[in-house]
């Protein structure tokens, strides 16, 4: 049982390390917007093709291996949707939010808030929140804290960062499976824009 739990934790750590790497995207978007958008679309196309082929028994070196390592139990023998929704959420935020700080805050909410929520929930989660399909108080607290800190680091406004963190936590609490990856970046980016710039 302990060995199985360790394996699950290592899998989650690997998955969320990919998630956390998306925090680098705003840095590159600010410098080479068009190029990064093209590369994100390219990554989406390559990954989608790789997954379709993997499900037909044709493995693409490296990509299929990473997917199999990172796949959750619910994803076994299915198209692993997480990377697609992650890139789509970032792309939607990139297209719809022109303010770089708000765009950064939205993407950071996904990278740090959603990323650390799952990891901390698996590591420290003892109290499960009813109606959330297994979400934990520890995960929600981690999401709130991560979004508050990352938002405050972009624009040091305590009240706005607290409101942003609270709403990010609420979205992350919803039992949306991988769909929260699509919702969080644009929703939180626009929320911050409405709080701070209107």
PDB file of C-alpha atoms in Angstrom:
ATOM      1  CA  UNK A   1       0.000   0.000   0.000  1.00  0.00           C
ATOM      2  CA  UNK A   2       2.834   2.394   0.926  1.00  0.00           C
ATOM      3  CA  UNK A   3       4.657   1.529  -2.324  1.00  0.00           C
ATOM      4  CA  UNK A   4       1.493   2.222  -4.337  1.00  0.00           C
ATOM      5  CA  UNK A   5       0.977   5.587  -2.582  1.00  0.00           C
ATOM      6  CA  UNK A   6       4.609   6.546  -3.268  1.00  0.00           C
ATOM      7  CA  UNK A   7       4.135   5.664  -6.952  1.00  0.00           C
ATOM      8  CA  UNK A   8       0.993   7.840  -7.117  1.00  0.00           C
ATOM      9  CA  UNK A   9       2.796  10.745  -5.454  1.00  0.00           C
ATOM     10  CA  UNK A  10       5.750  10.498  -7.840  1.00  0.00           C
ATOM     11  CA  UNK A  11       3.335  10.421 -10.795  1.00  0.00           C
ATOM     12  CA  UNK A  12       1.542  13.503  -9.439  1.00  0.00           C
ATOM     13  CA  UNK A  13       4.856  15.275  -8.846  1.00  0.00           C
ATOM     14  CA  UNK A  14       5.887  14.559 -12.443  1.00  0.00           C
ATOM     15  CA  UNK A  15       2.526  15.756 -13.803  1.00  0.00           C
ATOM     16  CA  UNK A  16       2.555  18.944 -11.790  1.00  0.00           C
ATOM     17  CA  UNK A  17       6.162  19.738 -12.666  1.00  0.00           C
ATOM     18  CA  UNK A  18       4.908  20.031 -16.266  1.00  0.00           C
ATOM     19  CA  UNK A  19       2.046  22.193 -14.993  1.00  0.00           C
ATOM     20  CA  UNK A  20       4.432  24.453 -13.068  1.00  0.00           C
ATOM     21  CA  UNK A  21       6.650  24.894 -16.141  1.00  0.00           C
ATOM     22  CA  UNK A  22       3.785  26.778 -17.806  1.00  0.00           C
ATOM     23  CA  UNK A  23       4.677  29.670 -15.453  1.00  0.00           C
ATOM     24  CA  UNK A  24       7.544  30.419 -17.867  1.00  0.00           C
ATOM     25  CA  UNK A  25       5.133  31.172 -20.727  1.00  0.00           C
ATOM     26  CA  UNK A  26       4.300  34.803 -19.742  1.00  0.00           C
ATOM     27  CA  UNK A  27       8.001  35.697 -19.695  1.00  0.00           C
ATOM     28  CA  UNK A  28       8.388  34.512 -23.295  1.00  0.00           C
ATOM     29  CA  UNK A  29       5.004  35.902 -24.416  1.00  0.00           C
ATOM     30  CA  UNK A  30       6.081  39.387 -23.333  1.00  0.00           C
ATOM     31  CA  UNK A  31       9.168  39.148 -25.524  1.00  0.00           C
ATOM     32  CA  UNK A  32       8.177  37.049 -28.554  1.00  0.00           C
ATOM     33  CA  UNK A  33       4.365  36.971 -28.546  1.00  0.00           C
ATOM     34  CA  UNK A  34       3.767  35.741 -32.111  1.00  0.00           C
ATOM     35  CA  UNK A  35       6.525  33.130 -31.997  1.00  0.00           C
ATOM     36  CA  UNK A  36       5.300  31.710 -28.664  1.00  0.00           C
ATOM     37  CA  UNK A  37       1.690  31.544 -29.919  1.00  0.00           C
ATOM     38  CA  UNK A  38       2.882  29.614 -32.991  1.00  0.00           C
ATOM     39  CA  UNK A  39       4.959  27.273 -30.798  1.00  0.00           C
ATOM     40  CA  UNK A  40       1.986  26.648 -28.487  1.00  0.00           C
ATOM     41  CA  UNK A  41      -0.217  25.738 -31.464  1.00  0.00           C
ATOM     42  CA  UNK A  42       2.562  23.518 -32.790  1.00  0.00           C
ATOM     43  CA  UNK A  43       2.923  21.782 -29.412  1.00  0.00           C
ATOM     44  CA  UNK A  44      -0.855  21.242 -29.355  1.00  0.00           C
ATOM     45  CA  UNK A  45      -0.830  19.717 -32.845  1.00  0.00           C
ATOM     46  CA  UNK A  46       2.175  17.461 -32.155  1.00  0.00           C
ATOM     47  CA  UNK A  47       0.758  16.257 -28.833  1.00  0.00           C
ATOM     48  CA  UNK A  48      -2.726  15.610 -30.268  1.00  0.00           C
ATOM     49  CA  UNK A  49      -1.247  13.627 -33.176  1.00  0.00           C
ATOM     50  CA  UNK A  50       0.958  11.677 -30.762  1.00  0.00           C
ATOM     51  CA  UNK A  51      -2.030  10.768 -28.574  1.00  0.00           C
ATOM     52  CA  UNK A  52      -4.143   9.644 -31.533  1.00  0.00           C
ATOM     53  CA  UNK A  53      -1.280   7.435 -32.732  1.00  0.00           C
ATOM     54  CA  UNK A  54      -0.608   6.137 -29.188  1.00  0.00           C
ATOM     55  CA  UNK A  55      -4.221   5.001 -28.890  1.00  0.00           C
ATOM     56  CA  UNK A  56      -3.765   3.116 -32.191  1.00  0.00           C
ATOM     57  CA  UNK A  57      -0.689   1.385 -30.783  1.00  0.00           C
ATOM     58  CA  UNK A  58       1.896   3.588 -32.512  1.00  0.00           C
ATOM     59  CA  UNK A  59       4.201   5.183 -29.971  1.00  0.00           C
ATOM     60  CA  UNK A  60       6.085   8.401 -30.660  1.00  0.00           C
ATOM     61  CA  UNK A  61       9.470   8.370 -28.901  1.00  0.00           C
ATOM     62  CA  UNK A  62       9.666  10.592 -25.831  1.00  0.00           C
ATOM     63  CA  UNK A  63       6.152  12.127 -26.143  1.00  0.00           C
ATOM     64  CA  UNK A  64       4.222   8.852 -25.707  1.00  0.00           C
ATOM     65  CA  UNK A  65       6.551   7.839 -22.879  1.00  0.00           C
ATOM     66  CA  UNK A  66       6.011  11.105 -20.997  1.00  0.00           C
ATOM     67  CA  UNK A  67       2.246  10.823 -21.503  1.00  0.00           C
ATOM     68  CA  UNK A  68       2.169   7.283 -20.118  1.00  0.00           C
ATOM     69  CA  UNK A  69       4.227   8.268 -17.068  1.00  0.00           C
ATOM     70  CA  UNK A  70       2.038  11.302 -16.356  1.00  0.00           C
ATOM     71  CA  UNK A  71      -1.381   9.707 -17.081  1.00  0.00           C
ATOM     72  CA  UNK A  72      -3.767   9.282 -14.159  1.00  0.00           C
ATOM     73  CA  UNK A  73      -5.707   6.086 -13.554  1.00  0.00           C
ATOM     74  CA  UNK A  74      -8.827   7.717 -15.026  1.00  0.00           C
ATOM     75  CA  UNK A  75      -6.845   8.373 -18.230  1.00  0.00           C
ATOM     76  CA  UNK A  76      -5.721   4.792 -18.840  1.00  0.00           C
ATOM     77  CA  UNK A  77      -6.514   3.654 -22.407  1.00  0.00           C
ATOM     78  CA  UNK A  78      -7.980   7.098 -23.167  1.00  0.00           C
ATOM     79  CA  UNK A  79      -6.837  10.301 -24.825  1.00  0.00           C
ATOM     80  CA  UNK A  80      -4.977  12.175 -22.050  1.00  0.00           C
ATOM     81  CA  UNK A  81      -6.672  15.567 -22.232  1.00  0.00           C
ATOM     82  CA  UNK A  82      -4.715  17.492 -19.565  1.00  0.00           C
ATOM     83  CA  UNK A  83      -1.927  18.883 -21.797  1.00  0.00           C
ATOM     84  CA  UNK A  84      -4.479  19.958 -24.430  1.00  0.00           C
ATOM     85  CA  UNK A  85      -6.621  21.882 -21.932  1.00  0.00           C
ATOM     86  CA  UNK A  86      -3.495  23.378 -20.324  1.00  0.00           C
ATOM     87  CA  UNK A  87      -2.294  24.836 -23.650  1.00  0.00           C
ATOM     88  CA  UNK A  88      -5.825  25.888 -24.646  1.00  0.00           C
ATOM     89  CA  UNK A  89      -6.293  27.803 -21.375  1.00  0.00           C
ATOM     90  CA  UNK A  90      -3.020  29.643 -21.932  1.00  0.00           C
ATOM     91  CA  UNK A  91      -3.911  30.381 -25.578  1.00  0.00           C
ATOM     92  CA  UNK A  92      -7.377  31.713 -24.696  1.00  0.00           C
ATOM     93  CA  UNK A  93      -5.873  33.986 -22.033  1.00  0.00           C
ATOM     94  CA  UNK A  94      -3.188  35.103 -24.485  1.00  0.00           C
ATOM     95  CA  UNK A  95      -5.737  36.014 -27.179  1.00  0.00           C
ATOM     96  CA  UNK A  96      -8.386  37.630 -24.980  1.00  0.00           C
ATOM     97  CA  UNK A  97      -6.322  39.507 -22.360  1.00  0.00           C
ATOM     98  CA  UNK A  98      -4.193  42.292 -23.799  1.00  0.00           C
ATOM     99  CA  UNK A  99      -2.935  43.640 -20.458  1.00  0.00           C
ATOM    100  CA  UNK A 100       0.336  41.706 -19.839  1.00  0.00           C
ATOM    101  CA  UNK A 101       0.026  41.801 -16.026  1.00  0.00           C
ATOM    102  CA  UNK A 102      -3.532  40.434 -16.067  1.00  0.00           C
ATOM    103  CA  UNK A 103      -2.538  37.765 -18.584  1.00  0.00           C
ATOM    104  CA  UNK A 104       0.418  36.821 -16.368  1.00  0.00           C
ATOM    105  CA  UNK A 105      -1.802  36.632 -13.268  1.00  0.00           C
ATOM    106  CA  UNK A 106      -4.261  34.338 -15.079  1.00  0.00           C
ATOM    107  CA  UNK A 107      -1.537  31.974 -16.299  1.00  0.00           C
ATOM    108  CA  UNK A 108       0.186  31.989 -12.888  1.00  0.00           C
ATOM    109  CA  UNK A 109      -3.131  31.034 -11.261  1.00  0.00           C
ATOM    110  CA  UNK A 110      -3.158  27.935 -13.452  1.00  0.00           C
ATOM    111  CA  UNK A 111       0.551  27.154 -13.064  1.00  0.00           C
ATOM    112  CA  UNK A 112       0.937  27.690  -9.338  1.00  0.00           C
ATOM    113  CA  UNK A 113      -2.600  27.635  -7.934  1.00  0.00           C
ATOM    114  CA  UNK A 114      -4.018  24.649  -9.769  1.00  0.00           C
ATOM    115  CA  UNK A 115      -0.629  22.931  -9.949  1.00  0.00           C
ATOM    116  CA  UNK A 116       0.127  23.090  -6.214  1.00  0.00           C
ATOM    117  CA  UNK A 117      -3.485  22.413  -5.175  1.00  0.00           C
ATOM    118  CA  UNK A 118      -3.388  18.902  -6.584  1.00  0.00           C
ATOM    119  CA  UNK A 119       0.099  18.165  -5.291  1.00  0.00           C
ATOM    120  CA  UNK A 120      -0.581  19.430  -1.756  1.00  0.00           C
ATOM    121  CA  UNK A 121      -3.952  17.702  -1.742  1.00  0.00           C
ATOM    122  CA  UNK A 122      -2.279  14.374  -2.502  1.00  0.00           C
ATOM    123  CA  UNK A 123       0.534  14.932   0.004  1.00  0.00           C
ATOM    124  CA  UNK A 124      -1.316  16.514   2.933  1.00  0.00           C
ATOM    125  CA  UNK A 125      -5.021  16.204   2.173  1.00  0.00           C
ATOM    126  CA  UNK A 126      -6.901  14.569   5.013  1.00  0.00           C
ATOM    127  CA  UNK A 127     -10.111  16.609   5.049  1.00  0.00           C
ATOM    128  CA  UNK A 128     -12.171  16.111   1.887  1.00  0.00           C
ATOM    129  CA  UNK A 129     -14.664  18.762   0.815  1.00  0.00           C
ATOM    130  CA  UNK A 130     -18.131  17.327   0.061  1.00  0.00           C
ATOM    131  CA  UNK A 131     -19.434  17.634  -3.501  1.00  0.00           C
ATOM    132  CA  UNK A 132     -16.009  18.281  -5.056  1.00  0.00           C
ATOM    133  CA  UNK A 133     -15.090  14.728  -6.142  1.00  0.00           C
ATOM    134  CA  UNK A 134     -12.181  14.322  -3.739  1.00  0.00           C
ATOM    135  CA  UNK A 135     -10.828  17.871  -3.449  1.00  0.00           C
ATOM    136  CA  UNK A 136      -9.232  18.569  -0.066  1.00  0.00           C
ATOM    137  CA  UNK A 137      -8.967  21.494   2.326  1.00  0.00           C
ATOM    138  CA  UNK A 138      -5.157  21.304   2.066  1.00  0.00           C
ATOM    139  CA  UNK A 139      -5.323  21.534  -1.732  1.00  0.00           C
ATOM    140  CA  UNK A 140      -7.712  24.488  -1.617  1.00  0.00           C
ATOM    141  CA  UNK A 141      -5.537  26.304   0.922  1.00  0.00           C
ATOM    142  CA  UNK A 142      -2.467  25.674  -1.263  1.00  0.00           C
ATOM    143  CA  UNK A 143      -4.313  27.069  -4.293  1.00  0.00           C
ATOM    144  CA  UNK A 144      -5.406  30.174  -2.395  1.00  0.00           C
ATOM    145  CA  UNK A 145      -1.910  30.801  -0.999  1.00  0.00           C
ATOM    146  CA  UNK A 146      -0.122  30.208  -4.320  1.00  0.00           C
ATOM    147  CA  UNK A 147      -2.465  32.496  -6.269  1.00  0.00           C
ATOM    148  CA  UNK A 148      -2.307  35.193  -3.593  1.00  0.00           C
ATOM    149  CA  UNK A 149       1.518  35.195  -3.580  1.00  0.00           C
ATOM    150  CA  UNK A 150       1.916  35.015  -7.368  1.00  0.00           C
ATOM    151  CA  UNK A 151      -0.689  37.762  -7.912  1.00  0.00           C
ATOM    152  CA  UNK A 152       0.859  40.005  -5.262  1.00  0.00           C
ATOM    153  CA  UNK A 153       4.294  39.499  -6.847  1.00  0.00           C
ATOM    154  CA  UNK A 154       2.968  40.779 -10.186  1.00  0.00           C
ATOM    155  CA  UNK A 155       1.075  43.765  -8.724  1.00  0.00           C
ATOM    156  CA  UNK A 156       1.495  44.395  -4.970  1.00  0.00           C
ATOM    157  CA  UNK A 157      -2.142  45.084  -4.098  1.00  0.00           C
ATOM    158  CA  UNK A 158      -3.211  42.994  -1.082  1.00  0.00           C
ATOM    159  CA  UNK A 159      -6.984  43.396  -1.468  1.00  0.00           C
ATOM    160  CA  UNK A 160      -6.979  42.581  -5.204  1.00  0.00           C
ATOM    161  CA  UNK A 161      -4.665  39.595  -4.617  1.00  0.00           C
ATOM    162  CA  UNK A 162      -6.948  38.231  -1.858  1.00  0.00           C
ATOM    163  CA  UNK A 163     -10.062  38.523  -4.051  1.00  0.00           C
ATOM    164  CA  UNK A 164      -8.244  36.921  -6.997  1.00  0.00           C
ATOM    165  CA  UNK A 165      -6.958  34.060  -4.831  1.00  0.00           C
ATOM    166  CA  UNK A 166     -10.421  33.440  -3.385  1.00  0.00           C
ATOM    167  CA  UNK A 167     -12.068  33.153  -6.813  1.00  0.00           C
ATOM    168  CA  UNK A 168      -9.252  30.991  -8.174  1.00  0.00           C
ATOM    169  CA  UNK A 169      -9.753  28.661  -5.216  1.00  0.00           C
ATOM    170  CA  UNK A 170     -13.505  28.504  -5.909  1.00  0.00           C
ATOM    171  CA  UNK A 171     -12.943  27.584  -9.573  1.00  0.00           C
ATOM    172  CA  UNK A 172     -10.326  24.980  -8.618  1.00  0.00           C
ATOM    173  CA  UNK A 173     -12.819  23.473  -6.127  1.00  0.00           C
ATOM    174  CA  UNK A 174     -15.378  22.754  -8.852  1.00  0.00           C
ATOM    175  CA  UNK A 175     -15.338  19.111 -10.031  1.00  0.00           C
ATOM    176  CA  UNK A 176     -14.331  20.050 -13.596  1.00  0.00           C
ATOM    177  CA  UNK A 177     -11.626  17.390 -14.162  1.00  0.00           C
ATOM    178  CA  UNK A 178      -9.200  18.882 -16.731  1.00  0.00           C
ATOM    179  CA  UNK A 179     -11.589  21.645 -17.835  1.00  0.00           C
ATOM    180  CA  UNK A 180     -10.359  23.955 -15.062  1.00  0.00           C
ATOM    181  CA  UNK A 181      -7.166  24.316 -17.129  1.00  0.00           C
ATOM    182  CA  UNK A 182      -9.223  26.082 -19.799  1.00  0.00           C
ATOM    183  CA  UNK A 183     -11.284  28.216 -17.413  1.00  0.00           C
ATOM    184  CA  UNK A 184      -8.724  29.455 -14.862  1.00  0.00           C
ATOM    185  CA  UNK A 185      -6.294  31.543 -16.992  1.00  0.00           C
ATOM    186  CA  UNK A 186      -8.856  33.715 -18.841  1.00  0.00           C
ATOM    187  CA  UNK A 187     -11.321  33.888 -15.923  1.00  0.00           C
ATOM    188  CA  UNK A 188      -8.725  34.945 -13.354  1.00  0.00           C
ATOM    189  CA  UNK A 189      -6.952  37.290 -15.772  1.00  0.00           C
ATOM    190  CA  UNK A 190     -10.221  39.051 -16.605  1.00  0.00           C
ATOM    191  CA  UNK A 191     -11.304  39.097 -12.958  1.00  0.00           C
ATOM    192  CA  UNK A 192      -8.104  40.877 -12.019  1.00  0.00           C
ATOM    193  CA  UNK A 193      -8.598  43.328 -14.865  1.00  0.00           C
ATOM    194  CA  UNK A 194     -12.113  44.137 -13.623  1.00  0.00           C
ATOM    195  CA  UNK A 195     -10.899  44.544 -10.031  1.00  0.00           C
ATOM    196  CA  UNK A 196      -7.855  46.667 -10.719  1.00  0.00           C
ATOM    197  CA  UNK A 197      -8.255  48.420 -14.059  1.00  0.00           C
ATOM    198  CA  UNK A 198     -11.946  49.367 -14.333  1.00  0.00           C
TER     199      UNK A 198
END
